[in-house]
Tab-separated table of C-alpha atoms in Angstrom:
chain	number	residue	atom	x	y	z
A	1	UNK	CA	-93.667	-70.039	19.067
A	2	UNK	CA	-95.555	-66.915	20.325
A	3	UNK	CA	-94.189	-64.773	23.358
A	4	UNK	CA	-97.344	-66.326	25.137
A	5	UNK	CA	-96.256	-69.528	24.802
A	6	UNK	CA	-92.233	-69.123	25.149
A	7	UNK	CA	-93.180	-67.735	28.617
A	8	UNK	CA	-95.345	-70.773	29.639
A	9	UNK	CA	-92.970	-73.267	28.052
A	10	UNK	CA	-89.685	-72.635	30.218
A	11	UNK	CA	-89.246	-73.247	34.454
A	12	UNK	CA	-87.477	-69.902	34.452
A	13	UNK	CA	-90.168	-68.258	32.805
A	14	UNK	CA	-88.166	-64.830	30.931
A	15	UNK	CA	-88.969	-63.064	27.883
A	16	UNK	CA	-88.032	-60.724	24.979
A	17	UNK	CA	-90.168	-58.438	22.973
A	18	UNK	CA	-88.075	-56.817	20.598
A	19	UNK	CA	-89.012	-52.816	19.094
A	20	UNK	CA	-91.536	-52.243	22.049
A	21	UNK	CA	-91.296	-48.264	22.539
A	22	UNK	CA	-90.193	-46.150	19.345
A	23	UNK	CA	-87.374	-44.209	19.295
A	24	UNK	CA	-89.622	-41.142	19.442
A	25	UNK	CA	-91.648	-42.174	22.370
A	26	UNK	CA	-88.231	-43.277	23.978
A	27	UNK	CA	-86.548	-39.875	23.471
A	28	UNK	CA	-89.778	-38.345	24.803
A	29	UNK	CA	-89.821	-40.395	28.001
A	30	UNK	CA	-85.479	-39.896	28.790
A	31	UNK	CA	-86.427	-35.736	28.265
A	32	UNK	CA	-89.220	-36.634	31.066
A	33	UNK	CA	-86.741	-38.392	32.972
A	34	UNK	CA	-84.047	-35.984	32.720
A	35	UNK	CA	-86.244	-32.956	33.841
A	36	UNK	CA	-87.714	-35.147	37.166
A	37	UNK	CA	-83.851	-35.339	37.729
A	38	UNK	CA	-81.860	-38.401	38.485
A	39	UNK	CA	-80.170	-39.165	41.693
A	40	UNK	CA	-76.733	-40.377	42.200
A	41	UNK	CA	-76.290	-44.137	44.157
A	42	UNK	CA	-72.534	-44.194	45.022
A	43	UNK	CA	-72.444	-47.322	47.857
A	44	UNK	CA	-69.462	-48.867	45.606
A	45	UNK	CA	-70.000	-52.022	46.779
A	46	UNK	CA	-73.304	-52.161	45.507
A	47	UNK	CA	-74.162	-50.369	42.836
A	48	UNK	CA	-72.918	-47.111	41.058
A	49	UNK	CA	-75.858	-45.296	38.618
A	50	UNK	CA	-78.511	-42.743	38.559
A	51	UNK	CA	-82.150	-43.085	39.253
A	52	UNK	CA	-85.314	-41.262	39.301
A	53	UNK	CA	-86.996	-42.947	42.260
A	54	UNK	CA	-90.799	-42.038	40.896
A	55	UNK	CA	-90.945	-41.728	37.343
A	56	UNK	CA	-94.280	-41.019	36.502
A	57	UNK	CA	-95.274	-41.979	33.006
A	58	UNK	CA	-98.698	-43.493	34.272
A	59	UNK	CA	-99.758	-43.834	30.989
A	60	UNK	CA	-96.879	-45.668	29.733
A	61	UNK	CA	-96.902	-48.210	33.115
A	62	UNK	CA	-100.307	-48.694	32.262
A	63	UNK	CA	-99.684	-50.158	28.815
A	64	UNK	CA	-96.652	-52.071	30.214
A	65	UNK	CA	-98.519	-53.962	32.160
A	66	UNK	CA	-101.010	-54.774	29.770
A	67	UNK	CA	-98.087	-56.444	27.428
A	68	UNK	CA	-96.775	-58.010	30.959
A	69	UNK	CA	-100.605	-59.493	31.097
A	70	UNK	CA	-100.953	-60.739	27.576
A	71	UNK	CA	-97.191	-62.254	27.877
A	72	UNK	CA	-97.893	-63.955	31.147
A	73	UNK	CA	-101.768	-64.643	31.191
A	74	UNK	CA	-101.906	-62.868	34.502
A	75	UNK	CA	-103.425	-59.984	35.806
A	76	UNK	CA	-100.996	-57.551	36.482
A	77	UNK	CA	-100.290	-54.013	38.166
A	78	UNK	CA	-97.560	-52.040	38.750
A	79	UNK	CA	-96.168	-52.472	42.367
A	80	UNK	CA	-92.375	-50.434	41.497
A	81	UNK	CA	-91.185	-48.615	38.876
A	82	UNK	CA	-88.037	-46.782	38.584
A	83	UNK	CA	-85.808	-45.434	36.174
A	84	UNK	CA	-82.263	-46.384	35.813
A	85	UNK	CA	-79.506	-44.446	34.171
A	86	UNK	CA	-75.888	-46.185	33.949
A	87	UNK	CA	-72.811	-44.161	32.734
A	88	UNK	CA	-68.792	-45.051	32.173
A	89	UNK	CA	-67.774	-47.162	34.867
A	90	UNK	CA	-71.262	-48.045	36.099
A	91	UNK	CA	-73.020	-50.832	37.589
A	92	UNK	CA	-75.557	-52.474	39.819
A	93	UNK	CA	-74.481	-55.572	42.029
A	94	UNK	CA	-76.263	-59.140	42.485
A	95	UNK	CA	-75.679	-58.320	46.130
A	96	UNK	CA	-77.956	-54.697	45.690
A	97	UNK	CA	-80.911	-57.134	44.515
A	98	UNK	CA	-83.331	-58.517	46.615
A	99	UNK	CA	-85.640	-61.479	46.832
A	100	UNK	CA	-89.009	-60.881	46.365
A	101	UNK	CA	-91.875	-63.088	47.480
A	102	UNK	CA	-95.184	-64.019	45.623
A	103	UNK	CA	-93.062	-64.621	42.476
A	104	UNK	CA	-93.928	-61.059	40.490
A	105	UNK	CA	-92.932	-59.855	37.378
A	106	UNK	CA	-90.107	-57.870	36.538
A	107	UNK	CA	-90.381	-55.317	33.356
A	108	UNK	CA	-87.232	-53.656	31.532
A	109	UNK	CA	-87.853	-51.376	28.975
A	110	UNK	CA	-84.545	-50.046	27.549
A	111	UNK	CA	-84.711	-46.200	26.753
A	112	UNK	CA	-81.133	-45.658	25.521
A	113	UNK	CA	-80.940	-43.951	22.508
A	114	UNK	CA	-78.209	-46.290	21.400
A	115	UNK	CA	-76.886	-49.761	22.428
A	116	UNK	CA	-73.801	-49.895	24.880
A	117	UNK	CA	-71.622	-53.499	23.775
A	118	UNK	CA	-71.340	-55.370	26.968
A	119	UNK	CA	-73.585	-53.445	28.815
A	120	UNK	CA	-76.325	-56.739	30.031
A	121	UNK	CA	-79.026	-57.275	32.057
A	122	UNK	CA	-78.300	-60.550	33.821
A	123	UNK	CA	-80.877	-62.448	35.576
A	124	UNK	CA	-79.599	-65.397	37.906
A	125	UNK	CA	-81.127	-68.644	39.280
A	126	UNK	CA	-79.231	-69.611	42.566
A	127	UNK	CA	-76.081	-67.630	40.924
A	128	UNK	CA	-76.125	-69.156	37.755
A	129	UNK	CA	-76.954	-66.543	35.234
A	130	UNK	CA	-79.921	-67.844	32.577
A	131	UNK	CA	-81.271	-64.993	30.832
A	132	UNK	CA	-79.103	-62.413	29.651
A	133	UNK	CA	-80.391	-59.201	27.700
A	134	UNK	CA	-78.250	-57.204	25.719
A	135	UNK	CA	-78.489	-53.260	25.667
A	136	UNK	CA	-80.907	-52.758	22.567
A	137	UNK	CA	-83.333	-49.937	22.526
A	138	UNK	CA	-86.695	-50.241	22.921
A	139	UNK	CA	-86.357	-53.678	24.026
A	140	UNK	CA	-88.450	-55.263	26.789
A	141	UNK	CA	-87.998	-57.692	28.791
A	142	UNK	CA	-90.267	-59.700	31.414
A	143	UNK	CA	-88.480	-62.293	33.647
A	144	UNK	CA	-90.401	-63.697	36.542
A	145	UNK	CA	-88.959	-63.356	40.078
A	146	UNK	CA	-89.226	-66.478	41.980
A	147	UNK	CA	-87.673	-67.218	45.116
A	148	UNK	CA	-83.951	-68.439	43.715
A	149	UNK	CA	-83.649	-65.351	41.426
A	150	UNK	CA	-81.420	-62.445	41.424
A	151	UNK	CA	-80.040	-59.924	38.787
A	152	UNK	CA	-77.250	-57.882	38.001
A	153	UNK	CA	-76.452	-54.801	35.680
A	154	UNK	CA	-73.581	-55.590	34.260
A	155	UNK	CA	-70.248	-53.077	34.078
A	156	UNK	CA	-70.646	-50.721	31.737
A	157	UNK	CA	-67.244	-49.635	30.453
A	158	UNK	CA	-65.285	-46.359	30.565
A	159	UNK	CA	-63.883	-47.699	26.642
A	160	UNK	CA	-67.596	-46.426	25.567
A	161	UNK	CA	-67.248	-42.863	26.568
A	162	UNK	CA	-70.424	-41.368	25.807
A	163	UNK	CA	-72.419	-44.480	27.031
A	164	UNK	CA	-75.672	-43.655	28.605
A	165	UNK	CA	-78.034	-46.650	29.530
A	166	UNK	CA	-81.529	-45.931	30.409
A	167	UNK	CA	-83.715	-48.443	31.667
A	168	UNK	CA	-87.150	-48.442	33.192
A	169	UNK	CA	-87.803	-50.999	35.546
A	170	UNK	CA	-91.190	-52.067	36.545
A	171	UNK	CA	-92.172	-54.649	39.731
A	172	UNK	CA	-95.871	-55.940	38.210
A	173	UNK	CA	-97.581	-58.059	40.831
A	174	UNK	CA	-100.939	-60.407	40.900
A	175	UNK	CA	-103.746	-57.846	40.771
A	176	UNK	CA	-105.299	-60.511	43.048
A	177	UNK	CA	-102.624	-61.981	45.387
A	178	UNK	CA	-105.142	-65.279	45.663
A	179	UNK	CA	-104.616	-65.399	41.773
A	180	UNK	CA	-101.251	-67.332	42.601
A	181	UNK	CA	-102.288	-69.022	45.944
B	1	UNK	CA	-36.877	-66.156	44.173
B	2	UNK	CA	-38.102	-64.198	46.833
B	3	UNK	CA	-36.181	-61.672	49.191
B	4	UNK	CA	-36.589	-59.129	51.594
B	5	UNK	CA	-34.369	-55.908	50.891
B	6	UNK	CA	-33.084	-53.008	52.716
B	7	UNK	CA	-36.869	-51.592	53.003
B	8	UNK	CA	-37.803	-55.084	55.495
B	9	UNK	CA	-34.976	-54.439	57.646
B	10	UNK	CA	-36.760	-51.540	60.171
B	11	UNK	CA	-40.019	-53.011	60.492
B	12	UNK	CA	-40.717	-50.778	63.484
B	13	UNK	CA	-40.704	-48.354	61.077
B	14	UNK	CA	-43.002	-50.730	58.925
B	15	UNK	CA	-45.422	-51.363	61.336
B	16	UNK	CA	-46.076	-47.587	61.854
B	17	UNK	CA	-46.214	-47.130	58.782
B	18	UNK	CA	-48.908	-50.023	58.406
B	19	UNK	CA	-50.730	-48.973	61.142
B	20	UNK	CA	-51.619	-45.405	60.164
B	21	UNK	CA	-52.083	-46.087	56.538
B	22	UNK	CA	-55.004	-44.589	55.019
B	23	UNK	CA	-57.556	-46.039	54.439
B	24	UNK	CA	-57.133	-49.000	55.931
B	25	UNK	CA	-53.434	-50.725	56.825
B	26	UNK	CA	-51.627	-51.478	53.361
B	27	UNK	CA	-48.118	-51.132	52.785
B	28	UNK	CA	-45.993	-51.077	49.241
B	29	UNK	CA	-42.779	-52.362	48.043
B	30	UNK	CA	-41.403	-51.494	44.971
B	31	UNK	CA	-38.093	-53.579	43.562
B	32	UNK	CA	-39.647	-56.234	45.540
B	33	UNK	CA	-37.894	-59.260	43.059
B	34	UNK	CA	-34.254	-59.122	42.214
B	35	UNK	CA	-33.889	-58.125	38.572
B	36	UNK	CA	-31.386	-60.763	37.820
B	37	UNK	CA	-34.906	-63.456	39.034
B	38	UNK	CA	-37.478	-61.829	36.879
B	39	UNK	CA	-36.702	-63.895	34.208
B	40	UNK	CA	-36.829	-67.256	36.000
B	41	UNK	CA	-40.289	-65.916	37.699
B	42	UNK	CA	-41.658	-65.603	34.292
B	43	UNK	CA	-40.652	-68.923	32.594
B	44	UNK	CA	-42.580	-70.371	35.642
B	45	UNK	CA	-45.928	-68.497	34.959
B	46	UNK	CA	-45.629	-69.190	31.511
B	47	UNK	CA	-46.349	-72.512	32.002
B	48	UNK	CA	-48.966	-72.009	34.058
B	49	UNK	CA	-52.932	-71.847	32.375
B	50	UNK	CA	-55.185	-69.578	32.838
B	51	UNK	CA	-59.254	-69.451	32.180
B	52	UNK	CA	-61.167	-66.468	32.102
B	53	UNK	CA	-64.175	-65.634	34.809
B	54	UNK	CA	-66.794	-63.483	34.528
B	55	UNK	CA	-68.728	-62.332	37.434
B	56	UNK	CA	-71.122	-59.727	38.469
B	57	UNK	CA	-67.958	-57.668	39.962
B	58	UNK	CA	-65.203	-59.472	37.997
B	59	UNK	CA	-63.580	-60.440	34.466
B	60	UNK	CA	-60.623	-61.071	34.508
B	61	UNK	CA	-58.258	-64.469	32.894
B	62	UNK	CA	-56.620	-65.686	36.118
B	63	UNK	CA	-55.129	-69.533	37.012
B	64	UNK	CA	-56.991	-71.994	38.980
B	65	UNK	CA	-57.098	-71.527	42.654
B	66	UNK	CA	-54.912	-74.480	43.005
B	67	UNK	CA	-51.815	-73.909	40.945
B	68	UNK	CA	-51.846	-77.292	38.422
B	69	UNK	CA	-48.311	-76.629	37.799
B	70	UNK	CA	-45.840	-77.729	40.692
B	71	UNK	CA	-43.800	-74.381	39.765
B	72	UNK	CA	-46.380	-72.092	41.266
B	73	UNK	CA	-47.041	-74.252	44.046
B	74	UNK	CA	-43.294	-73.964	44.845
B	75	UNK	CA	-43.289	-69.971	44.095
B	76	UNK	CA	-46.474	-70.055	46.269
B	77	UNK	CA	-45.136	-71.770	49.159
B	78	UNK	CA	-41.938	-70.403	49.078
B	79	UNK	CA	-43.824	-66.769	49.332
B	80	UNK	CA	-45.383	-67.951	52.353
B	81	UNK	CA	-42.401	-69.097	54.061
B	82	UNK	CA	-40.414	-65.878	53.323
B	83	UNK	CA	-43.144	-63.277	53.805
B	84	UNK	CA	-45.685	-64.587	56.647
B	85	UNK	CA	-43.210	-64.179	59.734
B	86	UNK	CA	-42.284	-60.987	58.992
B	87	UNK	CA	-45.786	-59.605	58.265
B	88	UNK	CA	-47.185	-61.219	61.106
B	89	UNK	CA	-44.544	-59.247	62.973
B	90	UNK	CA	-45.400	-56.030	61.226
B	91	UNK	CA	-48.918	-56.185	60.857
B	92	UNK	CA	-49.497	-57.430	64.609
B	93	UNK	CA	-51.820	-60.650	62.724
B	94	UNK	CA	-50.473	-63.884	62.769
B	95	UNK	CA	-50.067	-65.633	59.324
B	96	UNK	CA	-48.602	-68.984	58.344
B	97	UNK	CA	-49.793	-70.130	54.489
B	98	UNK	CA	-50.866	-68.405	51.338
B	99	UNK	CA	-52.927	-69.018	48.511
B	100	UNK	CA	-51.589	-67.726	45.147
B	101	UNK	CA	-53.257	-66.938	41.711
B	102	UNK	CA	-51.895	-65.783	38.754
B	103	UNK	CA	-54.193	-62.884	36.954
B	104	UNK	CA	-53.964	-61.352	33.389
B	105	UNK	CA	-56.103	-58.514	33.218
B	106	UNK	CA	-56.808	-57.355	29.473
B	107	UNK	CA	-58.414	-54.139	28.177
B	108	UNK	CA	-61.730	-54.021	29.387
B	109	UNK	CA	-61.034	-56.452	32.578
B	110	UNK	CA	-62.166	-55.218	36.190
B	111	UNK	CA	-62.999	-55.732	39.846
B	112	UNK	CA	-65.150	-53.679	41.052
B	113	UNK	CA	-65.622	-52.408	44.945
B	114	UNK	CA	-65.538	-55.191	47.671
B	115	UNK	CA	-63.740	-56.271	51.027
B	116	UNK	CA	-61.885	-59.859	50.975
B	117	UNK	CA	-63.490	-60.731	54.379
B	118	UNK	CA	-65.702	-63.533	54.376
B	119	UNK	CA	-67.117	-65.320	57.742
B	120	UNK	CA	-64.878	-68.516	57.777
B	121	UNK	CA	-62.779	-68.135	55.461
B	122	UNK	CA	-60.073	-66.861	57.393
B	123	UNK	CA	-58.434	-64.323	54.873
B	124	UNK	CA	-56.020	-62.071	57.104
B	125	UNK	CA	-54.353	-60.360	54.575
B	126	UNK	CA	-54.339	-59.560	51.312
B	127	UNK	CA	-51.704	-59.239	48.875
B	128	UNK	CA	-51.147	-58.370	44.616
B	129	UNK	CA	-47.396	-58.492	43.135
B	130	UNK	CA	-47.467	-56.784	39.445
B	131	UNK	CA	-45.397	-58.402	37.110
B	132	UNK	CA	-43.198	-57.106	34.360
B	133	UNK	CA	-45.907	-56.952	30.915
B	134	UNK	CA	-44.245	-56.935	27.919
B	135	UNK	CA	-47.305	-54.205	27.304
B	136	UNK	CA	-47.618	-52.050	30.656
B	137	UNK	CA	-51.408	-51.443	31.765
B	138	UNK	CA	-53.367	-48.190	31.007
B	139	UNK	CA	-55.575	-48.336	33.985
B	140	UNK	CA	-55.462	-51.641	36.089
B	141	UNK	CA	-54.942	-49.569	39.577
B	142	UNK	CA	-55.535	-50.666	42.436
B	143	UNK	CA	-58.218	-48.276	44.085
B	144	UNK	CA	-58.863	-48.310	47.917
B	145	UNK	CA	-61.503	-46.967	49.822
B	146	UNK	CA	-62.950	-45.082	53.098
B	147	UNK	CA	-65.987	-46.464	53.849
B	148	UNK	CA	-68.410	-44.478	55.928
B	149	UNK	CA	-70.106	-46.481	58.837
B	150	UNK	CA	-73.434	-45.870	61.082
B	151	UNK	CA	-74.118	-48.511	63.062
B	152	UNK	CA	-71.857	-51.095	61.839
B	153	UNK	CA	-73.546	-49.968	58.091
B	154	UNK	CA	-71.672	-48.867	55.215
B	155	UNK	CA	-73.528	-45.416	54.251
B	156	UNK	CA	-70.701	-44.052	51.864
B	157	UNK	CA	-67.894	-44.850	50.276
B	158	UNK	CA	-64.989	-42.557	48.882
B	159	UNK	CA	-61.912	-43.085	47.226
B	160	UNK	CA	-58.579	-42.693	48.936
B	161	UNK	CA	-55.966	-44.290	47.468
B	162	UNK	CA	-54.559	-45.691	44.278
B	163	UNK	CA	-51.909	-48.051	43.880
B	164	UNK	CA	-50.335	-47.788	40.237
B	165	UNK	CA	-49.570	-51.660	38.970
B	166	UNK	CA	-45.941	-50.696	38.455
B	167	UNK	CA	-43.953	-53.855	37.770
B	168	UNK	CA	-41.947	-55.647	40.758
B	169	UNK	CA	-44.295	-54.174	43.404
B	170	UNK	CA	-45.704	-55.707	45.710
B	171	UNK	CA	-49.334	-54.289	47.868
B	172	UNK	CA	-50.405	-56.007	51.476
B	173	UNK	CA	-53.399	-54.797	52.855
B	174	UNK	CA	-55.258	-55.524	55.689
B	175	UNK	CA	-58.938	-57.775	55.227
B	176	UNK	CA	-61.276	-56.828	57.592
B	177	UNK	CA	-65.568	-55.555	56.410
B	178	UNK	CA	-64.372	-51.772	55.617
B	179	UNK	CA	-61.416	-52.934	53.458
B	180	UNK	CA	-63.020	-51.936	50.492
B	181	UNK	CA	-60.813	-51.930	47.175
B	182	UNK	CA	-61.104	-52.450	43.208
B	183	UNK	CA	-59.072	-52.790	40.266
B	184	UNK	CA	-60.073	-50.047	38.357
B	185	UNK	CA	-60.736	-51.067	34.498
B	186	UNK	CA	-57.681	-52.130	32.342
B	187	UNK	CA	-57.762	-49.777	29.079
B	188	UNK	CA	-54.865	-50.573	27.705
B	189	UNK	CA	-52.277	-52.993	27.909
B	190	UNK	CA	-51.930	-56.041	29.850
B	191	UNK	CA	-52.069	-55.730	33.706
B	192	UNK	CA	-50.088	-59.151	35.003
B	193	UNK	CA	-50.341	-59.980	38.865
B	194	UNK	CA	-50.000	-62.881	41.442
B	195	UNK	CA	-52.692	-62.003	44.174
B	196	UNK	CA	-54.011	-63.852	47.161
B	197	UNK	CA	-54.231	-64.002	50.861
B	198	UNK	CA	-52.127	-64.709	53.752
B	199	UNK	CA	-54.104	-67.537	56.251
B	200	UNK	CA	-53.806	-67.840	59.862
């Protein structure tokens, strides 16, 4: 079954596409990230991480939501995008989420330069969690955000010392709202 | 089972002392079980099953939130009746039942930032005992916070307090939207508790 049609054939539609960004290209785009500068989110009971607000990488988007198009048989352009960096001890709550309307597309592409055990992408449908995507690099990911669903960053433990998850996340709406009228 | 020592008897002294705890009210007793009743605690919670959860803030192996054996219904209700007239006297909130859980926390187990209050519920206080582990925790404290308010808004939140799970202790602390608290991440060990809330 092709990506294409795994994504039409579920109610909760949510995809993988393994080895999507080099470890090259990856490396190039954390250095990027790292010299933009991440910003520390401490409101415990939501979230704890970095994040570069505006990331840039235009060129990069671009092709992300070309994938997100050919995945989803929609038009598609980039509404969000930010970067995510989790450490030791991080984590971003279901209650830090939000519900979005028009049901868009949510992109992950992981960055990390290594995979963190445990450290998981959950995406929930009225709490229930029914995708889950493990830290791999250069994974993406393209779940789409109806009304009932929420996600969570999982805890990444302070066992994994050196543990540095970077993900870009990318909000990819209708490029004609009517398209899903 | 359980009994109120020498450190119950002044609860003016207790109620000060809850009062202008920081963060939030909390108070801790340590040698809160009499040695010689340890062992009968334990042959009761050994009978006792527990499941693991996993949550977006949680994992942790705890018993169902009603007790399926009768002994921690008794050592539930018998908490209760000891403990709630006394704290309602010292903590100025009336409280007559409990709810008790039994938690195992194993290396890599956590709760992560949150108050207890929820609309309805009816939580008043909160409370963790730490049992004796035949394998004390590394990690496993309990962390409390300040939280920083505009406008009724949490804005910030900073650590104030931690609570070490040394066996035979027991924590109360006050429930309320700013009672923010954690158990930081096991990492060694195993961190045994009994944890619930006092009800009005």
């Amino acid at each position: 079954m092709s990506t294409r049609d795994e994504w039409a054939a579920t109610p909760m539609p949510a995809v993988v596409v393994p080895a999507a960004i080099g470890a090259e290209l990856a490396a190039e785009v954390r250095a990027r990230l790292d010299s933009v500068q991440y910003t520390r989110y401490a409101l415990l009971d939501r979230g704890s991480y970095d994040e570069v607000r505006t990331p840039g990488e235009p060129e990069l988007l671009a092709a992300l939501a070309g994938i997100a198009g050919e995945v989803t048989g929609r038009t598609l352009v980039v509404a969000e995008a930010r970067a995510l960096r989790l450490g030791p001890g991080d984590y971003l709550l279901v209650r830090h989420d939000r519900v979005y309307e028009g049901r868009p597309v949510e992109l992950m592409l992981e960055l990390s330069q290594v995979s963190v055990p445990g450290a998981e992408l959950h995406y929930r449908h009225r709490g229930q969690v029914f995708f889950t995507i493990a830290s791999t690099p250069g994974i993406l990911a393209l779940v789409e955000r109806g009304p009932t669903v929420m996600c969570n960053h999982t805890y990444v433990s302070k066992r994994h010392r050196n543990a540095s998850v970077v993900r870009l996340m990318v909000l990819l709406r209708d490029a004609d709202p009517r398209a899903r009228a | 089972m359980w009994r109120l020592g020498s450190p119950w008897e002044d609860e003016a002294k207790l109620a000060d002392a809850w009062r202008t705890a920081v963060p939030f009210p909390h108070l801790v007793f340590d040698d809160f079980v009499a040695a010689e009743q340890l062992p009968e605690l334990l042959a009761i919670l050994e009978e006792e099953p527990v499941d693991r959860f996993d949550g977006d803030i949680f994992a942790f192996e705890a018993s169902a939130p009603e007790p399926r054996t009768e002994g921690l219904r008794s050592l539930r209700d018998s908490f209760a009746r000891t403990l709630a007239a006394p704290l309602s006297r010292i903590t100025g909130k009336s409280v007559r039942r409990a709810d008790m859980r039994a938690y195992a926390y194993r290396v890599g187990h956590y709760l992560l930032p949150h108050a207890d209050h929820q609309e309805g519920v009816g939580r008043v206080l909160a409370f963790a005992y730490y049992l004796p582990s035949p394998e004390p925790p590394q990690g496993g404290e309990l962390e409390l916070f300040t939280c920083l308010l505009q406008s009724g808004e949490i804005v910030g939140t900073e650590s104030a307090r931690l609570i070490e799970p040394r066996a035979n202790r027991l924590a109360v602390f006050d429930v309320s939207d700013v009672s923010l608290h954690q158990v930081r991440e096991v990492l060694g060990g195993l961190r045994a508790s009994l944890a619930g809330w006092f009800y009005a």
